[in-house]
Amino acid sequence: MHTVSHGLGYDAAMQVPMTTRSSRFWPWLLVALLGAFSLAQIAVFRGETVNAAWLLAAAVCTHLLAYRFYAAWVAAKVLCVDATRATPAERIDDGRDFVPTHKWVVFGHHFAAIAGPGPLIGPTLAAQFGYLPGTLWILAGGVLGGAVQDMVILFLSTRRNGRSLGQMARDELGNVGGAAALIGTFLIMLILIAVLGLVVVNAMKHSPWATSTVAATIPIALLIGLYLRYVRPGRVLEGTAIGLVLLALAVIGGGWVTTHEGLAAFFDRDGLPLAGAVIVYGFAAAVLPVWLLLAPRDYLSTFVKLGTVLLLAVCIAVLRPEIHMPAVTRFVDGSGPIFGGTLFPFVFITIACGAISGFHSLISSGTTPKLITSEADIRLVGYGSMLLESLVAVMALTAATVLEPGVYFAINSPAGVVGADLAKAVETISGWGFPVSAAQMQGLAEQMGETTLLSRTGGAPSLAVGMASILSAAFGGGLLALWYHFAIMFEAVFILTTLDAGTRVGRFMLQDMLGNVVPALGRTSWYPSVLLCSALVVAGWGYFLYVGVIDPNGGVNILWPLFGISNQMLASIALTVATGTLVRTGKARQAWVTGLPLAWLAFITTWAAGEKLLSSDPRVGFLAAARDLSDKLASGVLPPEKAAVAPQLIFNQQLDAVLTVLFVGVLWTVIAAMLLGVRRHLAGTCTRMSSEAPYVRSALNGVATPLGAAEAAR
């Protein structure tokens, strides 16, 4: 490994006079003290209620300190980033996939790609344990695990000509470990995309305003894509302004749709038709040219995401709302209504994105390493983007926990648990010690422009209610319905951006695998292969989306634990590749940076998988749930509507168990291959050559150039 650290490298930057170092030390000491005091306020000195501003302050201070010190140390001493080294974007620069790009443009692209619904939905669901467990895991996991994974994988892929995670696994772990990683990654991807689709379907179900607004984002993206390519090429700011105005009009127009009898009836849809629409959209996004739908949607979503995150943070800091959810609830024992399972290990599985997400490794070894102009940008793009997502997760948890607990549980608890009748549901929830009334829920639904908010599972509606409450209060009250549906659109943009990007990545992975059997199918530009592989990928995740939609309990119980387990296992695979590569490139003493998060994730996901397989509680174990439902079906105690779908649900629970066993097997196969390779390397018997590209000095002198300025730089 080339370890020169001159020019714009980090080592040289650290050689500063003692007086300058001292003047820089005191501000960071103050940040550390504020962060420690904020954490103490939410964890130790909390009273009956806690001010949400303390959560925000703790997150911001923790992230600033981690970026300034820990990330800088990892970049300088572990990765040895070298700004004088030419990146593949500079060396290959084909004007299509490999393009030297300004670091802030890459930062926006990377954040838009990784920031799916996970940092919004996971923390919202995990709030059933209270606000404290989720907050602590988001901060610790994001700083020590998620951000490290993203930065290290981005660095390794950049040093290897932008290779994907699967390709790096083959190169670094051998054929067996690489094949296991590739197959496991592809199957995990299908589960991840299905859950994303389920969340957006549950948010739009029987909501004409939400459905019409989300539907409008698709033609808006197509219009902007055509506008920037044919009408006003290169006028990016102009196209962006038009797109943002149209998105605002879509939210406002949704309110008009609800008052129009014909349009309201057209957009008032059940789950299955909406699932079908999402499936069609996913297929279209995978086969249409990237400039027509994917790129303009991602670009517009970046502004919506960053703008809303900043606005929400400012509102929380100014309003300082009180957290109404207890620090720790009674449901840590596993009796929670939203999903089954005890605090340990399921808080670490429910909150994946926002703490550590395996999906990010696919982006860090996908498009992003092909855009990096200088290795000095890797710290900002890899570590910094993940910290911003972690901040999003803290604010999502805040927005959910400022709600009255009774309201939170009424929105998120499935009808199969609390009852479909509003009176029965509020009686059940009040019996848990979280009082709520039917009039309160009905009034809240009317304020949000909805007919009902009861049992709107998936996390998105309750998060939107919390966001709307904060934003409405910040702007003088009123317009709750408008803010609620703006929040739904904001969440849908997060979700659909990841869904369409994930479908396209899944298509590339399938083409890569099938190309080993039929070479023509491996050609990503051959349209028959594009259509076939896209259809297979969409059919795969579409099936699991269908499973979630027909589930009487809203799909969250059956799919979200599998989502969390599979996502964390994908992160474990990425950290396994990173750890093995660090050892083989002479960094064995520093490999704990990825090795410790790997050990924790491998332990926690295997434990959680064991509970999902072996637990006798039908609310936790897949096989126990299948047996329980089978017994009820045989005894004839199920209502007709549940009996009709029971055989499918039984099969799906059994299929989930099989997939869990497969994922655990893949994970430990990959870990075993890594450990074997490390042992051979340390013993001096490993003959596998490093796949790292040879050093070439940068002609750009480590200075990032604006988008499209590669030719000018020459």
XYZ file of C-alpha atoms in Angstrom:
714
model
C 0.000 0.000 0.000
C 1.322 3.400 -0.944
C 1.380 5.538 2.196
C 2.787 8.882 1.070
C 1.073 11.674 3.021
C 2.345 14.900 1.552
C 0.739 17.616 -0.527
C -2.763 17.859 0.909
C -2.463 14.726 3.066
C -3.523 14.667 6.703
C -0.087 14.149 8.272
C 1.272 17.396 6.875
C -1.827 19.243 7.979
C -1.207 18.148 11.557
C 2.234 19.806 11.720
C 1.142 23.149 13.227
C 2.760 25.395 15.850
C 1.994 24.676 19.507
C 0.220 28.042 20.038
C -2.057 27.389 17.079
C -2.838 23.894 18.374
C -3.684 25.345 21.786
C -6.063 27.924 20.312
C -7.800 25.153 18.405
C -8.057 22.913 21.447
C -10.313 25.053 23.655
C -13.330 25.257 21.294
C -13.303 21.484 20.955
C -13.111 21.100 24.736
C -16.238 23.241 25.024
C -17.984 21.093 22.395
C -17.011 17.982 24.356
C -18.317 19.426 27.634
C -21.611 20.465 26.021
C -21.976 17.017 24.478
C -21.274 15.271 27.781
C -23.708 17.526 29.648
C -26.406 16.921 27.002
C -25.965 13.157 27.242
C -26.181 13.387 31.020
C -29.430 15.346 30.714
C -31.109 12.667 28.624
C -29.605 9.614 30.336
C -28.877 10.491 33.972
C -30.433 13.757 35.175
C -33.716 13.434 33.282
C -36.835 14.580 35.075
C -40.426 13.714 34.271
C -39.909 15.070 30.771
C -36.803 15.831 28.751
C -36.335 18.742 26.391
C -35.772 17.570 22.810
C -33.034 20.178 22.377
C -30.763 18.035 24.579
C -31.067 15.132 22.113
C -30.154 17.438 19.231
C -27.220 18.972 21.131
C -25.881 15.555 22.153
C -26.038 14.331 18.553
C -24.425 17.425 17.002
C -21.584 17.548 19.549
C -20.899 13.811 19.274
C -20.820 13.977 15.494
C -18.572 17.043 15.375
C -16.043 15.479 17.729
C -16.097 12.160 15.882
C -15.562 13.797 12.499
C -12.805 16.112 13.698
C -10.772 13.554 15.651
C -11.727 9.911 15.104
C -12.428 10.180 11.376
C -9.257 12.229 10.854
C -7.202 9.606 12.713
C -8.698 6.712 10.713
C -8.113 8.564 7.440
C -4.503 9.466 8.286
C -3.212 6.468 10.241
C -5.372 3.527 9.158
C -6.249 4.273 5.547
C -3.345 6.620 4.818
C -5.338 8.625 2.310
C -3.075 10.269 -0.225
C -4.254 13.366 -2.077
C -1.356 13.056 -4.531
C -2.658 9.709 -5.781
C -4.847 9.765 -8.888
C -8.309 8.315 -8.290
C -10.106 6.125 -10.865
C -12.335 9.110 -11.695
C -9.233 10.955 -12.900
C -7.384 8.013 -14.448
C -10.331 6.454 -16.310
C -12.575 9.520 -16.804
C -14.904 8.173 -19.493
C -17.417 11.005 -19.124
C -20.159 8.511 -18.253
C -19.469 6.484 -15.102
C -16.042 7.784 -14.092
C -16.133 11.584 -13.781
C -13.990 13.753 -11.434
C -16.598 15.605 -9.415
C -16.513 18.385 -6.848
C -16.561 16.991 -3.317
C -19.790 18.753 -2.313
C -21.589 17.435 -5.372
C -20.385 13.922 -4.505
C -21.443 14.479 -0.901
C -24.967 15.392 -2.046
C -25.156 12.420 -4.407
C -23.903 9.981 -1.774
C -26.215 11.273 0.948
C -29.224 11.129 -1.386
C -28.371 7.523 -2.289
C -27.802 6.208 1.251
C -30.547 8.181 3.018
C -33.515 5.889 2.481
C -36.375 5.307 4.909
C -34.211 3.414 7.416
C -33.094 6.450 9.466
C -36.711 7.623 9.506
C -38.632 4.410 10.125
C -36.287 2.321 12.297
C -35.954 4.925 15.081
C -39.701 5.597 14.920
C -40.545 1.926 15.443
C -37.875 1.473 18.121
C -39.460 4.295 20.121
C -41.740 1.629 21.608
C -38.749 0.863 23.891
C -38.492 4.554 24.906
C -36.338 7.380 23.613
C -33.104 6.507 25.449
C -32.040 3.088 24.048
C -32.479 4.194 20.462
C -30.640 7.492 20.974
C -27.602 5.840 22.548
C -27.379 3.182 19.831
C -27.738 5.736 17.020
C -24.880 7.835 18.401
C -22.510 4.982 19.270
C -23.322 2.857 16.238
C -23.102 5.754 13.793
C -19.753 7.067 15.039
C -17.931 3.761 15.632
C -19.663 1.504 13.101
C -21.717 2.989 10.315
C -19.535 5.947 9.392
C -16.377 3.819 9.623
C -17.882 1.161 7.354
C -18.933 3.725 4.757
C -15.576 5.505 4.706
C -13.411 2.377 4.650
C -15.428 0.641 1.909
C -15.392 3.857 -0.146
C -11.612 4.073 0.279
C -11.024 0.431 -0.634
C -13.258 0.647 -3.703
C -11.570 3.879 -4.819
C -8.169 2.194 -4.548
C -9.544 -0.711 -6.658
C -10.923 1.155 -9.667
C -14.432 1.432 -8.212
C -14.981 -2.309 -7.716
C -18.279 -3.397 -6.160
C -18.486 -5.047 -2.747
C -19.098 -8.437 -4.375
C -16.092 -8.048 -6.660
C -13.868 -7.005 -3.757
C -15.121 -9.979 -1.753
C -14.083 -12.320 -4.595
C -10.704 -10.619 -4.916
C -9.907 -10.505 -1.213
C -11.689 -13.582 0.206
C -11.372 -16.111 -2.609
C -13.978 -17.906 -4.681
C -15.976 -19.497 -1.850
C -16.174 -16.426 0.359
C -16.731 -14.164 -2.643
C -19.544 -16.309 -4.060
C -21.254 -16.498 -0.660
C -20.987 -12.737 -0.249
C -22.360 -12.066 -3.731
C -25.365 -14.395 -3.391
C -26.131 -13.242 0.147
C -25.857 -9.585 -0.842
C -28.280 -10.044 -3.733
C -30.907 -11.843 -1.639
C -30.564 -9.313 1.158
C -31.099 -6.533 -1.380
C -34.479 -8.014 -2.334
C -35.645 -7.950 1.302
C -34.468 -4.388 1.783
C -36.307 -3.082 -1.278
C -39.517 -4.931 -0.354
C -39.643 -3.272 3.051
C -39.074 0.140 1.479
C -42.060 -0.465 -0.777
C -44.189 -1.643 2.160
C -43.522 1.541 4.117
C -44.610 3.819 1.279
C -47.683 1.662 0.538
C -48.817 1.839 4.176
C -48.325 5.609 4.138
C -50.488 6.055 1.001
C -53.188 3.477 1.786
C -56.656 5.096 1.782
C -55.079 8.557 1.707
C -55.975 10.393 -1.546
C -53.850 13.387 -0.539
C -50.723 11.307 0.125
C -51.237 9.059 -2.920
C -51.767 11.925 -5.349
C -48.771 13.837 -3.981
C -46.408 10.867 -4.182
C -47.711 9.957 -7.642
C -47.057 13.516 -8.848
C -43.343 13.257 -7.987
C -42.834 10.759 -10.829
C -44.010 12.896 -13.790
C -42.233 15.873 -12.196
C -38.952 13.931 -12.272
C -39.582 12.856 -15.891
C -40.357 16.432 -16.875
C -37.170 17.794 -15.301
C -35.129 15.015 -16.925
C -36.484 15.925 -20.386
C -36.135 19.644 -19.658
C -32.452 19.391 -18.741
C -31.608 17.105 -21.640
C -33.514 18.646 -24.537
C -35.078 21.994 -23.605
C -32.397 23.749 -21.534
C -29.326 21.492 -21.397
C -26.968 22.321 -18.564
C -29.353 24.741 -16.791
C -29.295 22.698 -13.589
C -30.286 25.463 -11.170
C -33.133 26.485 -13.440
C -34.425 22.923 -13.669
C -34.050 22.489 -9.911
C -36.083 25.608 -9.170
C -38.866 24.426 -11.474
C -38.844 20.971 -9.896
C -39.035 22.286 -6.327
C -41.912 24.618 -7.205
C -43.773 21.722 -8.831
C -43.196 19.541 -5.754
C -44.646 22.266 -3.530
C -47.655 22.575 -5.844
C -48.086 18.780 -5.710
C -48.377 18.902 -1.912
C -50.829 21.813 -2.039
C -52.771 20.222 -4.901
C -53.225 17.065 -2.862
C -55.490 19.021 -0.542
C -57.642 19.998 -3.509
C -57.767 16.352 -4.640
C -59.336 15.323 -1.333
C -62.196 17.814 -1.876
C -62.893 16.640 -5.442
C -65.253 13.671 -5.271
C -64.081 11.943 -8.459
C -60.335 12.447 -7.902
C -60.565 11.530 -4.221
C -62.251 8.256 -5.149
C -59.615 7.553 -7.824
C -56.667 8.051 -5.453
C -58.317 6.336 -2.464
C -56.734 2.904 -2.895
C -56.232 -0.239 -0.862
C -52.803 -1.744 -0.287
C -52.677 -4.245 -3.161
C -53.290 -1.769 -6.026
C -50.736 0.593 -4.508
C -48.234 -2.264 -4.212
C -48.801 -3.039 -7.893
C -48.117 0.596 -8.776
C -44.890 0.587 -6.758
C -43.784 -2.617 -8.524
C -44.447 -1.085 -11.962
C -42.528 2.025 -10.916
C -39.563 -0.061 -9.741
C -39.376 -1.868 -13.076
C -39.589 1.391 -15.025
C -36.862 2.974 -12.899
C -34.546 0.034 -13.594
C -34.972 0.011 -17.403
C -35.434 3.684 -18.310
C -32.308 5.758 -19.101
C -30.775 7.073 -15.896
C -31.059 10.702 -17.070
C -34.827 10.406 -17.584
C -36.038 9.369 -14.119
C -33.338 8.274 -11.680
C -30.968 11.254 -11.940
C -33.555 14.083 -11.770
C -35.433 12.360 -8.922
C -32.202 11.883 -6.956
C -31.135 15.460 -7.617
C -34.467 16.956 -6.538
C -34.659 14.648 -3.536
C -31.267 15.885 -2.338
C -32.597 19.420 -1.972
C -35.820 18.212 -0.341
C -33.943 15.954 2.082
C -31.226 18.408 3.106
C -33.631 21.345 3.291
C -36.152 19.490 5.431
C -33.488 18.054 7.744
C -32.010 21.518 8.305
C -35.457 23.062 8.827
C -36.451 20.382 11.337
C -33.190 20.789 13.264
C -33.660 24.566 13.492
C -37.275 24.142 14.618
C -36.291 21.677 17.364
C -33.504 24.003 18.547
C -35.843 27.026 18.632
C -39.014 25.399 19.971
C -37.318 22.956 22.358
C -40.356 20.623 22.493
C -40.768 18.222 25.390
C -40.266 14.480 24.904
C -43.435 12.748 26.110
C -42.315 9.161 25.620
C -40.623 7.675 28.728
C -36.883 7.087 28.588
C -37.564 3.341 28.854
C -41.032 1.808 28.467
C -42.591 -1.376 29.845
C -42.181 -3.014 26.418
C -38.447 -3.684 26.826
C -39.549 -7.151 27.999
C -40.628 -8.074 24.478
C -44.367 -7.497 24.853
C -44.430 -4.448 22.565
C -47.424 -4.091 20.229
C -45.498 -2.775 17.212
C -43.066 -5.673 16.934
C -42.183 -8.591 19.179
C -38.818 -9.000 20.831
C -36.895 -7.763 23.856
C -34.785 -4.619 23.992
C -31.676 -6.766 23.595
C -31.028 -7.645 20.794
C -33.884 -6.103 18.819
C -33.176 -2.406 19.343
C -29.905 -3.009 17.427
C -31.814 -4.749 14.650
C -34.755 -2.356 14.424
C -32.440 0.666 14.147
C -30.085 -0.302 11.344
C -29.841 2.740 9.081
C -28.905 5.725 11.208
C -26.512 3.558 13.235
C -24.990 1.169 10.681
C -26.461 -0.014 7.395
C -25.155 -2.642 5.028
C -26.998 -0.988 2.143
C -24.534 1.906 2.369
C -21.664 -0.393 1.444
C -23.308 -1.016 -1.929
C -23.349 2.728 -2.611
C -19.826 3.232 -1.238
C -18.632 0.588 -3.702
C -21.055 1.606 -6.475
C -21.343 4.991 -8.128
C -19.603 7.130 -5.483
C -15.993 5.825 -5.830
C -16.215 6.562 -9.557
C -16.814 10.257 -8.822
C -14.177 10.938 -6.133
C -11.619 13.460 -7.433
C -9.202 13.289 -4.509
C -8.704 10.742 -1.757
C -8.815 13.695 0.640
C -12.562 13.894 -0.098
C -13.252 10.374 1.201
C -13.502 11.493 4.819
C -16.171 14.094 4.015
C -18.165 11.917 1.639
C -17.931 8.572 3.460
C -17.808 9.503 7.140
C -19.570 12.863 6.901
C -22.592 11.631 4.933
C -23.220 8.856 7.431
C -23.042 11.300 10.348
C -25.679 13.418 8.638
C -27.881 10.345 8.271
C -27.332 9.568 11.941
C -28.518 13.087 12.753
C -31.621 12.445 10.642
C -32.268 9.322 12.729
C -32.036 11.297 15.994
C -34.497 13.877 14.689
C -36.862 11.125 13.495
C -36.764 9.607 16.978
C -37.411 13.061 18.413
C -40.384 13.686 16.105
C -41.925 10.349 17.115
C -41.375 10.784 20.855
C -42.765 14.324 21.126
C -46.158 12.730 20.442
C -48.263 11.627 23.373
C -47.411 7.923 23.879
C -51.058 6.924 23.532
C -51.252 8.639 20.126
C -47.962 7.056 19.053
C -49.154 3.542 19.894
C -52.606 4.111 18.364
C -51.020 5.031 15.028
C -48.338 2.320 14.963
C -50.034 -0.691 16.603
C -51.605 -3.080 14.057
C -55.336 -3.684 14.110
C -54.680 -7.365 14.817
C -53.208 -6.336 18.188
C -55.370 -3.415 19.368
C -58.524 -4.079 17.335
C -59.918 -2.484 14.199
C -62.622 -0.582 16.113
C -61.466 2.830 17.411
C -63.226 2.449 20.760
C -61.665 -0.973 21.357
C -58.230 0.251 20.299
C -58.152 3.237 22.638
C -59.396 1.054 25.489
C -56.575 -1.432 24.888
C -53.883 1.254 24.627
C -55.144 3.139 27.672
C -54.986 -0.151 29.571
C -51.238 -0.227 28.909
C -50.874 2.998 30.889
C -50.797 5.330 27.875
C -54.140 7.162 27.921
C -55.741 8.180 24.632
C -59.359 8.847 23.639
C -61.412 8.177 20.532
C -62.230 11.886 20.239
C -58.509 12.726 20.427
C -57.636 10.323 17.596
C -60.570 11.407 15.443
C -59.744 15.080 15.921
C -56.088 14.475 15.106
C -57.014 12.665 11.880
C -59.226 15.571 10.822
C -56.444 18.063 11.561
C -54.069 16.042 9.367
C -56.564 15.827 6.502
C -57.096 12.076 6.940
C -60.191 9.984 7.651
C -58.323 7.909 10.250
C -54.823 7.505 11.689
C -55.569 4.317 13.609
C -53.223 1.385 12.880
C -51.307 3.166 10.120
C -48.380 0.807 10.620
C -44.929 1.225 9.144
C -43.747 4.254 11.089
C -44.193 6.812 8.302
C -47.601 8.236 9.384
C -46.634 8.681 13.054
C -43.346 10.313 12.038
C -45.263 12.635 9.696
C -47.635 13.596 12.543
C -44.662 14.416 14.782
C -42.906 16.423 12.067
C -46.119 18.278 11.217
C -46.645 19.193 14.880
C -43.125 20.646 15.153
C -43.168 22.498 11.819
C -46.678 23.849 12.341
C -45.768 25.183 15.793
C -42.624 26.813 14.380
C -44.603 28.709 11.754
C -47.373 30.001 13.992
C -49.670 26.987 14.172
C -52.309 25.907 11.678
C -51.842 24.201 8.305
C -51.306 20.872 10.065
C -52.764 18.941 7.125
C -50.390 20.663 4.702
C -47.347 19.983 6.890
C -48.445 16.377 7.455
C -48.634 15.642 3.736
C -45.420 17.546 3.102
C -43.804 15.173 5.602
C -45.363 12.174 3.825
C -43.951 13.443 0.524
C -40.574 13.995 2.220
C -40.569 10.408 3.492
C -41.738 9.034 0.133
C -38.894 10.846 -1.633
C -36.451 9.164 0.753
C -38.053 5.790 0.102
C -38.541 5.866 -3.676
C -35.032 7.243 -4.249
C -33.575 4.218 -2.478
C -36.086 1.839 -4.063
C -35.251 2.819 -7.635
C -31.501 2.971 -6.985
C -31.641 -0.382 -5.172
C -33.551 -2.005 -8.019
C -30.957 -0.805 -10.519
C -28.088 -2.006 -8.302
C -29.858 -5.364 -7.902
C -30.141 -5.620 -11.679
C -26.398 -5.008 -12.054
C -25.670 -7.682 -9.439
C -27.923 -10.231 -11.148
C -26.376 -9.483 -14.534
C -22.940 -9.988 -13.001
C -23.947 -13.400 -11.625
C -25.804 -14.597 -14.734
C -22.972 -13.395 -16.951
C -20.830 -16.210 -15.544
C -23.301 -18.688 -17.091
C -24.497 -16.818 -20.200
C -21.904 -14.141 -21.098
C -24.418 -12.053 -23.054
C -26.524 -11.576 -19.915
C -23.539 -9.973 -18.218
C -23.514 -7.088 -20.707
C -25.207 -4.262 -18.824
C -25.889 -2.377 -22.061
C -27.669 -5.308 -23.821
C -31.352 -4.416 -23.621
C -32.798 -7.965 -23.523
C -30.588 -8.619 -20.491
C -31.684 -5.321 -18.943
C -35.370 -6.226 -19.322
C -34.989 -9.837 -18.140
C -32.838 -9.105 -15.091
C -34.915 -6.083 -14.105
C -38.075 -8.195 -14.266
C -36.493 -10.926 -12.121
C -35.292 -8.449 -9.500
C -38.655 -6.669 -9.327
C -40.479 -10.007 -9.130
C -38.241 -11.022 -6.217
C -38.838 -7.980 -4.031
C -42.389 -7.605 -5.345
C -43.299 -10.978 -3.849
C -42.154 -9.942 -0.378
C -43.985 -6.631 -0.781
C -47.140 -8.615 -1.550
C -46.514 -10.690 1.583
C -46.378 -7.575 3.729
C -49.472 -6.014 2.171
C -51.742 -9.043 2.744
C -50.528 -9.536 6.328
C -53.418 -8.660 8.730
C -50.848 -7.199 11.132
C -49.645 -4.661 8.592
C -46.519 -6.490 7.433
C -44.166 -4.806 9.892
C -44.064 -7.757 12.296
C -43.216 -10.188 9.520
C -40.797 -8.124 7.417
C -39.067 -5.482 9.538
C -37.104 -7.931 11.760
C -35.964 -9.762 8.629
C -35.075 -6.380 7.115
C -33.006 -5.420 10.153
C -31.243 -8.772 10.434
C -30.413 -8.915 6.725
C -29.245 -5.294 6.617
C -26.949 -5.778 9.607
C -25.621 -9.006 8.096
C -24.816 -7.123 4.902
C -22.926 -4.592 7.025
C -21.097 -7.502 8.660
C -20.104 -8.815 5.226
C -18.782 -5.362 4.281
C -16.820 -5.075 7.539
C -15.455 -8.590 6.995
C -14.104 -7.587 3.578
C -12.691 -4.389 5.076
C -11.003 -6.155 8.010
C -9.420 -8.829 5.838
C -8.192 -6.242 3.357
C -6.665 -4.040 6.059
C -4.722 -6.995 7.443
C -3.512 -8.066 3.999
C -2.331 -4.528 3.206
C -0.116 -4.273 6.275
C -2.580 -2.714 8.713
C -3.115 -5.650 11.061
C -2.519 -3.533 14.193
C -5.209 -1.043 13.134
C -7.698 -3.608 11.820
C -9.648 -3.369 15.105
C -11.231 -0.220 13.639
C -13.432 -2.455 11.492
C -12.881 -5.676 13.437
C -14.635 -4.528 16.621
C -17.826 -3.337 14.855
C -17.737 -6.596 12.901
C -17.516 -8.702 16.067
C -20.429 -6.810 17.657
C -22.655 -7.011 14.571
C -21.889 -10.685 13.918
C -22.759 -11.482 17.540
C -25.925 -9.377 17.723
C -27.340 -10.443 14.344
C -26.659 -14.112 14.992
C -28.349 -13.798 18.401
C -31.363 -12.046 16.863
C -31.545 -14.614 14.066
C -31.487 -17.395 16.659
C -34.428 -15.830 18.490
C -36.391 -15.422 15.252
C -35.802 -19.115 14.516
C -36.060 -20.750 17.936
C -38.379 -18.589 20.041
C -41.620 -20.267 21.054
C -43.383 -16.886 21.179
C -45.478 -16.515 17.972
C -44.856 -12.762 18.050
C -41.100 -13.346 17.824
C -40.285 -16.680 16.196
C -40.994 -17.266 12.513
C -41.624 -20.991 12.953
C -43.647 -20.447 16.140
C -45.845 -17.970 14.269
C -46.335 -20.447 11.433
C -47.326 -23.213 13.874
C -49.671 -20.936 15.807
C -51.425 -19.743 12.645
C -51.626 -23.298 11.301
C -53.265 -24.507 14.530
C -55.788 -21.660 14.453
C -56.612 -22.364 10.815
C -57.134 -26.071 11.535
C -59.378 -25.344 14.521
C -61.515 -22.905 12.519
C -61.175 -19.973 14.926
C -59.887 -17.503 12.327
C -62.277 -14.952 10.794
C -62.991 -15.640 7.086
C -60.797 -12.796 5.810
C -57.800 -14.028 7.849
C -58.438 -17.679 6.999
C -58.303 -16.801 3.285
C -54.712 -15.545 3.500
C -53.524 -17.852 6.313
C -51.908 -20.500 4.031
C -49.886 -17.794 2.303
C -48.809 -16.265 5.615
C -47.799 -19.681 6.999
C -45.638 -20.295 3.944
C -44.116 -16.832 4.219
C -43.168 -17.312 7.869
C -41.473 -20.573 6.931
C -39.744 -18.882 4.003
C -38.490 -16.136 6.323
C -37.012 -18.832 8.580
C -35.225 -20.445 5.617
C -33.842 -17.079 4.495
C -32.637 -16.327 8.018
C -30.736 -19.629 8.145
C -29.281 -18.858 4.711
C -28.177 -15.372 5.739
C -26.495 -16.663 8.896
C -24.730 -19.353 6.871
C -23.538 -16.792 4.318
C -22.268 -14.450 7.025
C -20.199 -17.052 8.834
C -18.912 -18.508 5.570
C -17.603 -15.062 4.643
C -16.109 -14.535 8.122
C -14.453 -17.978 8.011
C -12.969 -17.221 4.587
C -11.612 -13.924 5.906
C -10.085 -15.513 9.017
C -8.487 -18.250 6.919
C -7.029 -15.654 4.569
C -5.728 -13.586 7.474
C -4.071 -16.637 9.038
C -2.392 -17.526 5.752
C -1.229 -13.952 5.282
C 0.261 -13.709 8.766
C 1.925 -17.100 8.264
C 3.371 -15.949 4.942
C 1.645 -18.683 2.908
C -0.966 -16.530 1.127
C -0.301 -16.285 -2.614
C -3.309 -14.147 -3.564
C -2.232 -10.859 -5.110
C -3.677 -7.553 -3.949
C -6.297 -6.083 -6.262
C -5.279 -2.521 -5.402
C -4.482 -0.419 -8.472
C -0.862 0.757 -8.756
C 0.049 4.266 -7.657
C -0.254 6.986 -10.275
C 0.479 10.589 -9.350
C -2.480 12.915 -9.728
C -2.312 15.611 -12.370
C -4.960 17.507 -10.410
C -2.627 17.874 -7.376
C -5.337 16.600 -5.069
C -7.586 19.586 -5.723
C -11.212 18.712 -6.452
C -12.558 20.192 -9.673
C -16.127 21.228 -10.439
C -18.471 18.750 -12.072
C -17.519 18.220 -15.682
C -14.208 20.125 -15.448
C -11.940 17.132 -16.002
C -11.044 18.198 -19.522
C -10.296 21.752 -18.407
C -8.064 20.431 -15.637
C -5.960 18.677 -18.231
